[in-house]
Short mmCIF file of C-alpha atoms and ligand atoms in Angstrom, two decimals:
data_model
loop_
_atom_site.label_atom_id
_atom_site.label_comp_id
_atom_site.label_asym_id
_atom_site.label_seq_id
_atom_site.Cartn_x
_atom_site.Cartn_y
_atom_site.Cartn_z
CA UNK B 1 0.00 0.00 0.00
CA UNK B 2 1.05 3.57 -0.56
CA UNK B 3 0.76 6.79 1.35
CA UNK B 4 -1.83 9.32 0.27
CA UNK B 5 -0.35 12.23 -1.68
CA UNK B 6 1.06 14.95 0.57
CA UNK B 7 3.09 18.12 0.46
CA UNK B 8 6.61 17.76 1.78
CA UNK B 9 8.26 20.55 3.76
CA UNK B 10 11.88 20.42 4.86
CA UNK B 11 12.01 22.67 7.92
CA UNK B 12 15.26 24.54 8.64
CA UNK B 13 14.42 25.70 12.16
CA UNK B 14 12.10 24.81 15.02
CA UNK B 15 10.22 28.07 14.52
CA UNK B 16 9.66 27.32 10.84
CA UNK B 17 8.46 23.78 11.62
CA UNK B 18 5.97 24.95 14.25
CA UNK B 19 4.69 27.74 12.00
CA UNK B 20 4.19 25.42 9.05
CA UNK B 21 2.41 22.95 11.35
CA UNK B 22 0.08 25.73 12.55
CA UNK B 23 -0.68 26.79 8.97
CA UNK B 24 -1.76 23.25 8.06
CA UNK B 25 -4.79 23.47 10.31
CA UNK B 26 -4.49 20.06 11.95
CA UNK B 27 -3.59 18.35 8.67
CA UNK B 28 0.17 18.05 9.27
CA UNK B 29 2.56 15.44 10.66
CA UNK B 30 6.20 15.78 11.58
CA UNK B 31 8.62 13.16 10.34
CA UNK B 32 11.98 12.27 11.92
CA UNK B 33 13.24 8.78 11.10
CA UNK B 34 9.91 7.80 9.58
CA UNK B 35 10.25 4.24 10.86
CA UNK B 36 6.83 4.41 12.51
CA UNK B 37 5.23 7.18 10.46
CA UNK B 38 5.90 5.71 7.00
CA UNK B 39 4.26 2.34 7.81
CA UNK B 40 1.31 4.25 9.35
CA UNK B 41 0.99 6.27 6.12
CA UNK B 42 1.29 3.16 3.96
CA UNK B 43 -1.52 1.53 5.93
CA UNK B 44 -3.51 4.79 5.68
CA UNK B 45 -3.81 4.89 9.45
CA UNK B 46 -2.75 8.49 8.94
CA UNK B 47 -3.16 10.63 5.84
CA UNK B 48 -1.87 14.14 6.57
CA UNK B 49 -1.90 16.75 3.81
CA UNK B 50 1.50 18.11 4.83
CA UNK B 51 4.58 16.30 6.12
CA UNK B 52 7.16 18.44 7.84
CA UNK B 53 10.63 16.90 7.94
CA UNK B 54 12.59 17.69 11.11
CA UNK B 55 15.79 15.97 9.93
CA UNK B 56 17.43 19.18 8.72
CA UNK B 57 17.08 21.11 11.99
CA UNK B 58 20.61 21.38 13.36
CA UNK B 59 19.55 22.19 16.95
CA UNK B 60 17.88 18.76 17.23
CA UNK B 61 21.25 17.03 16.71
CA UNK B 62 24.04 16.17 19.09
CA UNK B 63 24.71 14.52 22.43
CA UNK B 64 26.42 16.67 25.06
CA UNK B 65 26.84 17.37 28.75
CA UNK B 66 25.16 20.67 29.53
CA UNK B 67 24.24 22.28 32.87
CA UNK B 68 24.97 19.04 34.73
CA UNK B 69 22.67 16.96 32.51
CA UNK B 70 23.23 14.73 29.53
CA UNK B 71 21.39 16.28 26.61
CA UNK B 72 20.40 13.80 23.90
CA UNK B 73 19.12 15.62 20.82
CA UNK B 74 15.82 14.37 19.43
CA UNK B 75 17.39 13.29 16.13
CA UNK B 76 19.83 10.93 17.88
CA UNK B 77 19.24 7.60 16.18
CA UNK B 78 18.78 4.29 17.99
CA UNK B 79 22.06 3.16 16.38
CA UNK B 80 23.82 6.18 17.96
CA UNK B 81 22.34 5.35 21.38
CA UNK B 82 24.14 2.01 21.07
CA UNK B 83 27.53 3.52 20.32
CA UNK B 84 27.74 7.06 21.68
CA UNK B 85 30.38 7.17 24.46
CA UNK B 86 28.57 9.88 26.49
CA UNK B 87 25.36 7.85 26.49
CA UNK B 88 27.29 4.71 27.45
CA UNK B 89 28.94 6.54 30.32
CA UNK B 90 26.03 8.59 31.68
CA UNK B 91 22.86 6.82 30.54
CA UNK B 92 23.94 3.16 30.37
CA UNK B 93 20.36 1.94 30.70
CA UNK B 94 19.49 3.52 27.34
CA UNK B 95 22.42 1.75 25.72
CA UNK B 96 21.36 -1.52 27.33
CA UNK B 97 17.85 -1.11 25.87
CA UNK B 98 18.89 -0.07 22.35
CA UNK B 99 19.65 -3.56 20.95
CA UNK B 100 16.07 -4.55 21.81
CA UNK B 101 14.58 -1.72 19.76
CA UNK B 102 13.54 -3.11 16.36
CA UNK B 103 16.13 -4.45 13.89
CA UNK B 104 19.54 -3.05 12.90
CA UNK B 105 18.32 -1.30 9.72
CA UNK B 106 15.43 0.34 11.57
CA UNK B 107 17.85 1.48 14.27
CA UNK B 108 19.86 3.21 11.54
CA UNK B 109 16.94 5.60 10.85
CA UNK B 110 14.66 5.61 13.90
CA UNK B 111 15.29 8.48 16.33
CA UNK B 112 14.88 8.70 20.08
CA UNK B 113 12.81 11.89 19.64
CA UNK B 114 10.38 10.19 17.26
CA UNK B 115 10.20 7.20 19.55
CA UNK B 116 9.40 9.30 22.63
CA UNK B 117 6.97 11.49 20.68
CA UNK B 118 5.10 8.42 19.48
CA UNK B 119 5.00 6.96 23.03
CA UNK B 120 4.17 3.41 22.01
CA UNK B 121 3.47 1.57 25.29
CA UNK B 122 5.35 -1.47 23.98
CA UNK B 123 8.44 0.59 23.24
CA UNK B 124 11.61 0.28 25.29
CA UNK B 125 12.93 3.86 25.59
CA UNK B 126 9.84 5.44 27.17
CA UNK B 127 10.08 3.07 30.15
CA UNK B 128 13.85 3.62 30.37
CA UNK B 129 13.22 7.37 30.66
CA UNK B 130 11.07 6.66 33.74
CA UNK B 131 13.75 4.43 35.23
CA UNK B 132 16.52 7.02 34.77
CA UNK B 133 14.36 9.96 35.87
CA UNK B 134 14.85 11.83 32.60
CA UNK B 135 13.08 14.96 31.43
CA UNK B 136 11.64 15.61 28.00
CA UNK B 137 12.36 18.99 26.43
CA UNK B 138 9.55 20.26 24.23
CA UNK B 139 9.32 23.25 21.87
CA UNK B 140 6.04 24.83 20.85
CA UNK B 141 4.53 28.15 19.84
CA UNK B 142 5.18 29.42 23.40
CA UNK B 143 8.85 28.37 23.40
CA UNK B 144 10.69 25.64 25.33
CA UNK B 145 9.52 23.70 28.37
CA UNK B 146 10.62 20.59 30.20
CA UNK B 147 8.44 17.78 31.48
CA UNK B 148 9.67 15.03 33.85
CA UNK B 149 9.21 11.58 32.31
CA UNK B 150 6.90 10.71 35.22
CA UNK B 151 4.44 13.36 33.96
CA UNK B 152 5.04 12.98 30.22
CA UNK B 153 3.31 9.71 29.28
CA UNK B 154 -0.41 10.30 29.78
CA UNK B 155 -2.30 7.57 27.96
CA UNK B 156 -2.14 5.34 24.89
CA UNK B 157 0.05 7.33 22.40
CA UNK B 158 -0.79 10.42 24.44
CA UNK B 159 1.87 12.60 25.93
CA UNK B 160 2.23 15.97 27.60
CA UNK B 161 3.28 17.38 24.20
CA UNK B 162 0.38 19.10 22.46
CA UNK B 163 -0.25 18.58 18.71
CA UNK B 164 2.29 20.70 16.86
CA UNK B 165 4.81 20.70 19.69
CA UNK B 166 8.20 19.18 18.96
CA UNK B 167 10.21 16.91 21.25
CA UNK B 168 13.63 18.55 21.05
CA UNK B 169 15.79 16.58 23.49
CA UNK B 170 15.93 14.08 26.32
CA UNK B 171 17.69 15.41 29.43
CA UNK B 172 19.22 12.80 31.70
CA UNK B 173 20.78 13.30 35.14
CA UNK B 174 24.14 11.51 34.70
CA UNK B 175 24.15 8.15 36.46
CA UNK B 176 26.24 8.62 39.65
CA UNK B 177 29.30 6.38 40.23
CA UNK B 178 28.25 2.98 41.52
CA UNK B 179 24.99 3.02 39.57
CA UNK B 180 23.74 -0.49 38.80
CA UNK B 181 21.38 -1.15 35.92
CA UNK B 182 19.46 -4.11 34.54
CA UNK B 183 17.19 -4.31 31.52
CA UNK B 184 15.53 -7.12 29.62
CA UNK B 185 12.36 -8.11 27.85
CA UNK B 186 10.46 -11.25 27.00
CA UNK B 187 9.69 -11.25 23.27
CA UNK B 188 8.84 -14.04 20.86
CA UNK B 189 11.63 -13.03 18.51
CA UNK B 190 14.53 -10.61 18.78
CA UNK B 191 13.43 -7.18 17.53
CA UNK B 192 9.74 -7.84 18.07
CA UNK B 193 7.80 -5.77 20.52
CA UNK B 194 8.03 -7.37 23.95
CA UNK B 195 5.25 -9.23 25.73
CA UNK B 196 6.71 -7.67 28.89
CA UNK B 197 9.87 -5.68 29.51
CA UNK B 198 11.50 -3.67 32.28
CA UNK B 199 14.43 -1.40 33.07
CA UNK B 200 15.95 -0.87 36.52
CA UNK B 201 18.46 1.67 37.76
CA UNK B 202 19.70 1.83 41.33
CA UNK B 203 22.52 2.14 43.82
CA UNK B 204 23.69 -0.06 46.67
CA UNK B 205 25.33 1.11 49.88
CA UNK B 206 28.57 -0.45 51.14
CA UNK B 207 26.67 -3.04 53.22
CA UNK B 208 24.87 -4.03 49.99
CA UNK B 209 21.47 -2.72 50.94
CA UNK B 210 19.51 -1.03 48.19
CA UNK B 211 19.97 2.71 48.58
CA UNK B 212 18.01 3.89 45.55
CA UNK B 213 16.03 2.08 42.88
CA UNK B 214 13.67 2.95 40.05
CA UNK B 215 11.80 0.18 38.22
CA UNK B 216 9.81 0.80 35.04
CA UNK B 217 7.85 -1.72 32.97
CA UNK B 218 6.67 -1.54 29.36
CA UNK B 219 4.09 -3.52 27.39
CA UNK B 220 1.93 -3.81 30.49
CA UNK B 221 -0.64 -1.08 29.86
CA UNK B 222 -1.42 2.10 27.97
CA UNK B 223 1.77 3.83 29.14
CA UNK B 224 5.10 2.77 30.60
CA UNK B 225 4.60 2.12 34.32
CA UNK B 226 6.75 2.78 37.41
CA UNK B 227 6.56 -0.18 39.81
CA UNK B 228 6.58 1.97 42.94
CA UNK B 229 5.38 -0.75 45.30
CA UNK B 230 8.16 -3.05 44.17
CA UNK B 231 10.68 -0.22 44.58
CA UNK B 232 9.49 0.43 48.15
CA UNK B 233 9.61 -3.28 48.93
CA UNK B 234 13.36 -3.47 48.36
CA UNK B 235 14.74 0.00 49.13
CA UNK B 236 16.59 -0.13 52.46
CA UNK B 237 16.90 -3.90 52.32
CA UNK B 238 19.48 -6.34 51.07
CA UNK B 239 18.42 -7.96 47.81
CA UNK B 240 17.91 -11.41 49.30
CA UNK B 241 15.30 -13.95 48.25
CA UNK B 242 12.79 -12.56 50.76
CA UNK B 243 13.08 -8.99 49.45
CA UNK B 244 12.86 -10.14 45.84
CA UNK B 245 9.73 -12.18 46.56
CA UNK B 246 8.21 -9.17 48.31
CA UNK B 247 8.93 -6.98 45.30
CA UNK B 248 7.39 -9.57 42.98
CA UNK B 249 4.22 -9.67 45.10
CA UNK B 250 4.03 -5.88 45.11
CA UNK B 251 3.75 -5.97 41.30
CA UNK B 252 0.15 -7.18 41.67
CA UNK B 253 -0.80 -3.67 42.77
CA UNK B 254 1.72 -1.81 40.62
CA UNK B 255 0.61 -3.25 37.29
CA UNK B 256 -2.78 -3.46 35.68
CA UNK B 257 -1.98 -5.14 32.37
CA UNK B 258 -4.37 -5.37 29.47
CA UNK B 259 -5.92 -8.55 28.18
CA UNK B 260 -5.37 -9.30 24.54
CA UNK B 261 -5.72 -12.35 22.38
CA UNK B 262 -2.01 -13.09 22.27
CA UNK B 263 -1.10 -12.44 25.85
CA UNK B 264 -3.80 -12.64 28.53
CA UNK B 265 -3.43 -10.24 31.46
CA UNK B 266 -2.71 -13.07 33.90
CA UNK B 267 0.15 -14.23 31.72
CA UNK B 268 1.59 -10.70 31.54
CA UNK B 269 1.45 -10.51 35.34
CA UNK B 270 3.26 -13.82 35.57
CA UNK B 271 5.88 -12.79 33.02
CA UNK B 272 6.40 -9.48 34.82
CA UNK B 273 7.08 -11.28 38.09
CA UNK B 274 9.51 -13.67 36.44
CA UNK B 275 11.30 -10.82 34.69
CA UNK B 276 11.54 -8.68 37.84
CA UNK B 277 12.98 -11.62 39.76
CA UNK B 278 15.65 -12.15 37.12
CA UNK B 279 16.55 -8.48 36.89
CA UNK B 280 16.84 -7.99 40.65
CA UNK B 281 19.06 -11.06 40.86
CA UNK B 282 21.14 -9.70 38.03
CA UNK B 283 21.57 -6.43 39.94
CA UNK B 284 22.52 -8.29 43.11
CA UNK B 285 25.12 -10.30 41.21
CA UNK B 286 26.69 -7.07 39.97
CA UNK B 287 27.32 -5.67 43.48
CA UNK A 1 1.28 21.32 -3.74
CA UNK A 2 1.61 17.57 -3.90
CA UNK A 3 3.23 18.09 -7.31
CA UNK A 4 6.51 16.36 -8.14
CA UNK A 5 9.63 17.84 -6.57
CA UNK A 6 13.22 17.65 -7.81
CA UNK A 7 15.31 14.95 -6.18
CA UNK A 8 19.06 14.56 -6.70
CA UNK A 9 21.10 11.82 -5.13
CA UNK A 10 23.98 9.52 -5.89
CA UNK A 11 22.95 5.98 -6.76
CA UNK A 12 25.63 3.35 -7.25
CA UNK A 13 28.20 6.07 -7.77
CA UNK A 14 26.27 8.06 -10.38
CA UNK A 15 24.45 11.30 -9.68
CA UNK A 16 20.79 11.09 -10.68
CA UNK A 17 18.14 13.84 -10.74
CA UNK A 18 14.43 13.27 -11.26
CA UNK A 19 11.12 14.86 -10.48
CA UNK A 20 9.21 12.65 -8.03
CA UNK A 21 5.97 12.88 -6.10
CA UNK A 22 6.71 13.33 -2.37
CA UNK A 23 4.85 10.12 -1.49
CA UNK A 24 7.20 8.02 -3.67
CA UNK A 25 9.29 5.77 -1.47
CA UNK A 26 12.97 5.33 -2.16
CA UNK A 27 12.18 1.70 -3.03
CA UNK A 28 9.69 2.72 -5.74
CA UNK A 29 12.04 5.44 -6.96
CA UNK A 30 14.83 2.89 -7.42
CA UNK A 31 12.56 0.30 -9.02
CA UNK A 32 10.36 2.42 -11.27
CA UNK A 33 12.31 5.60 -11.99
CA UNK A 34 15.76 4.04 -12.19
CA UNK A 35 14.74 0.49 -13.14
CA UNK A 36 16.97 -0.94 -10.43
CA UNK A 37 14.65 -3.82 -9.63
CA UNK A 38 17.11 -5.72 -7.46
CA UNK A 39 15.66 -3.83 -4.51
CA UNK A 40 12.49 -5.81 -3.84
CA UNK A 41 9.30 -4.71 -2.15
CA UNK A 42 7.31 -7.19 -0.11
CA UNK A 43 5.47 -5.77 2.85
CA UNK A 44 6.24 -2.07 2.22
CA UNK A 45 6.09 -1.46 5.98
CA UNK A 46 9.46 -2.35 7.38
CA UNK A 47 8.75 -5.95 8.32
CA UNK A 48 10.24 -8.19 5.62
CA UNK A 49 13.60 -6.61 4.75
CA UNK A 50 13.41 -7.31 1.00
CA UNK A 51 13.97 -3.62 0.22
CA UNK A 52 17.21 -2.99 2.09
CA UNK A 53 19.76 -0.68 0.49
CA UNK A 54 22.88 1.04 1.78
CA UNK A 55 22.26 4.73 2.49
CA UNK A 56 25.36 6.74 3.30
CA UNK A 57 27.09 3.48 4.15
CA UNK A 58 24.40 1.97 6.37
CA UNK A 59 21.63 -0.52 5.69
CA UNK A 60 18.14 1.02 5.66
CA UNK A 61 14.69 -0.03 4.48
CA UNK A 62 14.05 1.68 1.14
CA UNK A 63 10.30 1.26 1.71
CA UNK A 64 10.54 3.36 4.91
CA UNK A 65 12.28 6.36 3.33
CA UNK A 66 10.61 8.79 0.96
CA UNK A 67 12.80 9.63 -2.00
CA UNK A 68 12.55 13.32 -1.07
CA UNK A 69 14.13 12.53 2.30
CA UNK A 70 17.12 10.98 0.54
CA UNK A 71 18.09 14.15 -1.35
CA UNK A 72 21.87 14.53 -1.27
CA UNK A 73 22.54 11.06 0.06
CA UNK A 74 24.61 8.24 -1.35
CA UNK A 75 22.59 5.10 -2.11
CA UNK A 76 24.05 1.76 -3.01
CA UNK A 77 21.68 -0.96 -4.16
CA UNK A 78 22.31 -4.66 -4.47
CA UNK A 79 23.22 -4.03 -8.14
CA UNK A 80 25.91 -1.57 -7.10
CA UNK A 81 27.30 -3.89 -4.45
CA UNK A 82 27.35 -6.79 -6.90
CA UNK A 83 28.92 -4.82 -9.76
CA UNK A 84 31.83 -3.57 -7.72
CA UNK A 85 32.37 -7.05 -6.32
CA UNK A 86 31.68 -6.05 -2.71
CA UNK A 87 29.42 -9.03 -2.11
CA UNK A 88 30.95 -11.57 -4.51
CA UNK A 89 31.97 -13.74 -1.58
CA UNK A 90 28.48 -13.62 -0.07
CA UNK A 91 26.84 -14.38 -3.41
CA UNK A 92 29.17 -17.34 -3.89
CA UNK A 93 28.56 -18.59 -0.37
CA UNK A 94 24.77 -18.31 -0.80
CA UNK A 95 25.09 -20.30 -4.01
CA UNK A 96 27.32 -22.98 -2.53
CA UNK A 97 25.24 -23.37 0.63
CA UNK A 98 21.90 -23.41 -1.18
CA UNK A 99 20.82 -20.39 0.81
CA UNK A 100 18.09 -19.36 -1.59
CA UNK A 101 15.22 -20.84 -3.53
CA UNK A 102 12.98 -18.25 -5.16
CA UNK A 103 15.50 -15.51 -4.38
CA UNK A 104 12.91 -12.92 -3.45
CA UNK A 105 14.46 -12.22 -0.05
CA UNK A 106 18.04 -12.61 -1.26
CA UNK A 107 18.88 -8.98 -2.11
CA UNK A 108 17.83 -7.91 1.40
CA UNK A 109 19.66 -10.82 2.98
CA UNK A 110 22.83 -9.90 1.06
CA UNK A 111 22.61 -6.24 2.06
CA UNK A 112 22.07 -7.12 5.72
CA UNK A 113 24.90 -9.63 5.68
CA UNK A 114 27.20 -7.16 3.94
CA UNK A 115 26.37 -4.44 6.48
CA UNK A 116 27.05 -6.88 9.33
CA UNK A 117 30.41 -8.00 7.93
CA UNK A 118 31.46 -4.39 7.33
CA UNK A 119 30.68 -3.62 10.98
CA UNK A 120 32.47 -6.49 12.73
CA UNK A 121 36.18 -7.36 12.82
CA UNK A 122 35.73 -10.99 13.83
CA UNK A 123 33.64 -13.87 12.57
CA UNK A 124 30.24 -13.19 14.16
CA UNK A 125 28.61 -15.96 16.14
CA UNK A 126 25.53 -17.67 14.72
CA UNK A 127 23.50 -15.83 17.31
CA UNK A 128 24.88 -12.47 16.17
CA UNK A 129 24.12 -13.37 12.55
CA UNK A 130 20.59 -14.39 13.49
CA UNK A 131 20.15 -11.15 15.38
CA UNK A 132 21.37 -9.14 12.39
CA UNK A 133 19.01 -11.05 10.08
CA UNK A 134 16.07 -10.74 12.47
CA UNK A 135 14.40 -8.14 10.23
CA UNK A 136 14.65 -10.23 7.04
CA UNK A 137 11.94 -12.71 6.15
CA UNK A 138 12.54 -15.71 3.91
CA UNK A 139 9.51 -17.76 2.93
CA UNK A 140 11.39 -20.54 1.17
CA UNK A 141 14.70 -21.63 2.51
CA UNK A 142 14.64 -21.56 6.24
CA UNK A 143 17.36 -19.57 7.86
CA UNK A 144 19.88 -22.30 8.65
CA UNK A 145 21.48 -22.29 5.18
CA UNK A 146 21.54 -18.49 5.14
CA UNK A 147 23.33 -18.36 8.48
CA UNK A 148 25.74 -21.01 7.17
CA UNK A 149 26.46 -18.90 4.10
CA UNK A 150 27.07 -15.72 6.08
CA UNK A 151 29.34 -17.63 8.45
CA UNK A 152 31.32 -19.03 5.53
CA UNK A 153 31.72 -15.60 3.94
CA UNK A 154 32.75 -14.11 7.29
CA UNK A 155 35.39 -16.78 7.74
CA UNK A 156 36.98 -16.01 4.40
CA UNK A 157 36.64 -12.23 4.78
CA UNK A 158 38.28 -12.13 8.16
CA UNK A 159 41.39 -13.97 6.87
CA UNK A 160 42.35 -11.72 4.00
CA UNK A 161 39.47 -10.71 1.81
CA UNK A 162 36.80 -12.26 -0.32
CA UNK A 163 37.32 -15.58 -2.06
CA UNK A 164 35.29 -17.06 -4.88
CA UNK A 165 33.06 -20.09 -4.75
CA UNK A 166 35.60 -22.54 -6.15
CA UNK A 167 37.92 -21.68 -3.25
CA UNK A 168 35.10 -22.48 -0.86
CA UNK A 169 34.57 -25.78 -2.65
CA UNK A 170 38.28 -26.57 -2.46
CA UNK A 171 37.91 -26.30 1.30
CA UNK A 172 35.29 -28.99 1.29
CA UNK A 173 32.28 -26.70 1.44
CA UNK A 174 29.77 -28.79 -0.49
CA UNK A 175 26.90 -27.40 -2.50
C1 FAD H 1 9.39 -3.61 11.85
C2 FAD H 1 9.50 -2.58 12.94
C3 FAD H 1 9.81 -2.99 14.23
C4 FAD H 1 9.91 -2.07 15.26
N1 FAD H 1 10.22 -2.52 16.51
C5 FAD H 1 10.31 -1.65 17.53
C6 FAD H 1 10.62 -2.08 18.86
O1 FAD H 1 10.85 -3.26 19.12
N2 FAD H 1 10.67 -1.14 19.83
C7 FAD H 1 10.45 0.19 19.58
O2 FAD H 1 10.53 0.99 20.50
N3 FAD H 1 10.18 0.63 18.35
C8 FAD H 1 10.10 -0.25 17.32
N4 FAD H 1 9.81 0.22 16.06
C9 FAD H 1 9.59 1.67 15.85
C10 FAD H 1 10.90 2.40 15.64
O3 FAD H 1 11.71 2.32 16.75
C11 FAD H 1 10.68 3.87 15.29
O4 FAD H 1 11.86 4.28 14.72
C12 FAD H 1 10.39 4.85 16.39
O5 FAD H 1 9.44 4.43 17.30
C13 FAD H 1 9.91 6.18 15.83
O6 FAD H 1 11.00 6.97 15.57
P1 FAD H 1 11.16 7.73 14.21
O7 FAD H 1 12.25 8.70 14.39
O8 FAD H 1 11.27 6.77 13.11
O9 FAD H 1 9.78 8.57 14.16
P2 FAD H 1 8.79 8.86 12.96
O10 FAD H 1 8.29 7.60 12.39
O11 FAD H 1 9.39 9.87 12.06
O12 FAD H 1 7.63 9.57 13.79
C14 FAD H 1 6.83 8.86 14.72
C15 FAD H 1 5.73 9.78 15.25
O13 FAD H 1 6.27 10.82 16.06
C16 FAD H 1 6.08 12.12 15.48
N5 FAD H 1 7.39 12.79 15.64
C17 FAD H 1 8.58 12.36 15.14
N6 FAD H 1 9.58 13.11 15.63
C18 FAD H 1 9.00 14.03 16.47
C19 FAD H 1 9.52 15.07 17.30
N7 FAD H 1 10.83 15.29 17.40
N8 FAD H 1 8.63 15.80 18.02
C20 FAD H 1 7.30 15.57 17.94
N9 FAD H 1 6.76 14.59 17.18
C21 FAD H 1 7.61 13.84 16.46
C22 FAD H 1 5.65 11.86 14.06
O14 FAD H 1 4.77 12.85 13.61
C23 FAD H 1 4.96 10.52 14.16
O15 FAD H 1 3.65 10.66 14.61
C24 FAD H 1 9.71 -0.69 15.00
C25 FAD H 1 9.43 -0.25 13.70
C26 FAD H 1 9.31 -1.18 12.67
C27 FAD H 1 9.00 -0.70 11.29
S1 FES H 2 9.33 -4.03 1.61
FE1 FES H 2 10.55 -2.86 2.94
S2 FES H 2 10.64 -4.14 4.66
FE2 FES H 2 9.23 -5.23 3.41
S1 FES H 3 14.45 -17.60 -1.04
FE1 FES H 3 12.33 -17.29 -1.40
S2 FES H 3 11.86 -15.84 0.12
FE2 FES H 3 13.85 -16.38 0.65
#
């Protein structure tokens, strides 16, 4: 199938992109890597009259340390997340997740900004942003603003960004020394969307008790989900079998997975428990 | 203004300029405007991998790029890779290992395998090869022979460049 005919605009600045979007009267879409938008156009799930390409906007590029935060430009591709030394050093959980995002050729075009803007609940990076306490920088007609990841993902494909606003960067507090991470997903085939997945970032004190921990799941509901009960169950404790079992039980209240024909809710709950157990053990083994 | 727009890019080393409708994918541009039909289209939504080409040195799905987005870029199709001999070893290994039947998926498989072997300095494990090929569908052959072929090509590439099929056969690699 083919996309409906559209007008193509190559924006040179954020201001130009937002203006052109406004002029299109609700009939426009931005495009970054196109790895989700082009299939949606081919299937006629979307048929905008105007497509505004963000790829030429220089300010959306680059990965740098700025004002004590790691700034990952929206056009940073999944393939760059895998290899960029600053991301490896300061946001290792993103690097850990990147090989699970689609297939190599899709990672060569797909961008982290497009991925976060789309906010697919089965996608890896949105949950990782929760686990690393990142902020999303957004540009719109009123200028720039920042939204903590905890407040950014609102509902199925719905985010705090309004139509016409552009995700410009992900801002990450650099992982402090001694940070321990774990990430994995249960998928039927490598590169497929996961049945359940999770990312964890934390710190242990010298007596090996859990000092800090953030746990975020994906593919368990309309948005990525913090497992706050499970976090509370282990913070301040050693990661022994008792604490891990307690965290697994807490997931019953943390998660409210959907039922679908492929994966019933009860199975997702089970898989989430299994995955959390493995990931906590993996963290313990690293300390 | 959904009218055709000018598109200039370098395809297999030659600069080409055409007027194309914005909705034309790079895959259709290559196949219909340039008659480079080695780039196949199956699903046209990023799932099957038949349409892979090299874009500025990296494998991408030509069905997931609009030709207008590729303005100024350097595209190499399976024809280009074959003509300059870059994948002669892979082609030979696919032949020797019986890694294709109808051949529909083969251009995409070759591009993926080529991109993988350009990226790694050692012979990749079967698991790494499977991971790299995870976005390529083959309806005929099953993947075992394809992984065999990529492994064989990797083994010869790593030890001093590509070698033709008869060299593979001399080493006891049976068709
Ligand atoms: C076969 C296949 C498998 C995949 N598997 C996975 C997977 O396992 N995990 C996963 O996470 N993803 C997967 N994806 C999706 C892929 O990762 C996409 O690249 C990504 O989600 C979207 O990024 P993009 O840059 O391509 O965005 P685009 O496709 O260009 O855009 C996506 C959406 O976001 C909007 N948009 C884009 N950029 C911005 C911006 N900066 N600001 C505001 N809005 C913007 C667009 O208008 C569009 O609605 C898969 C895709 C395919 C085709
Ligand atoms: S035709 Fe491009 S991936 Fe199937
Ligand atoms: S050889 Fe026929 S699809 Fe692969």
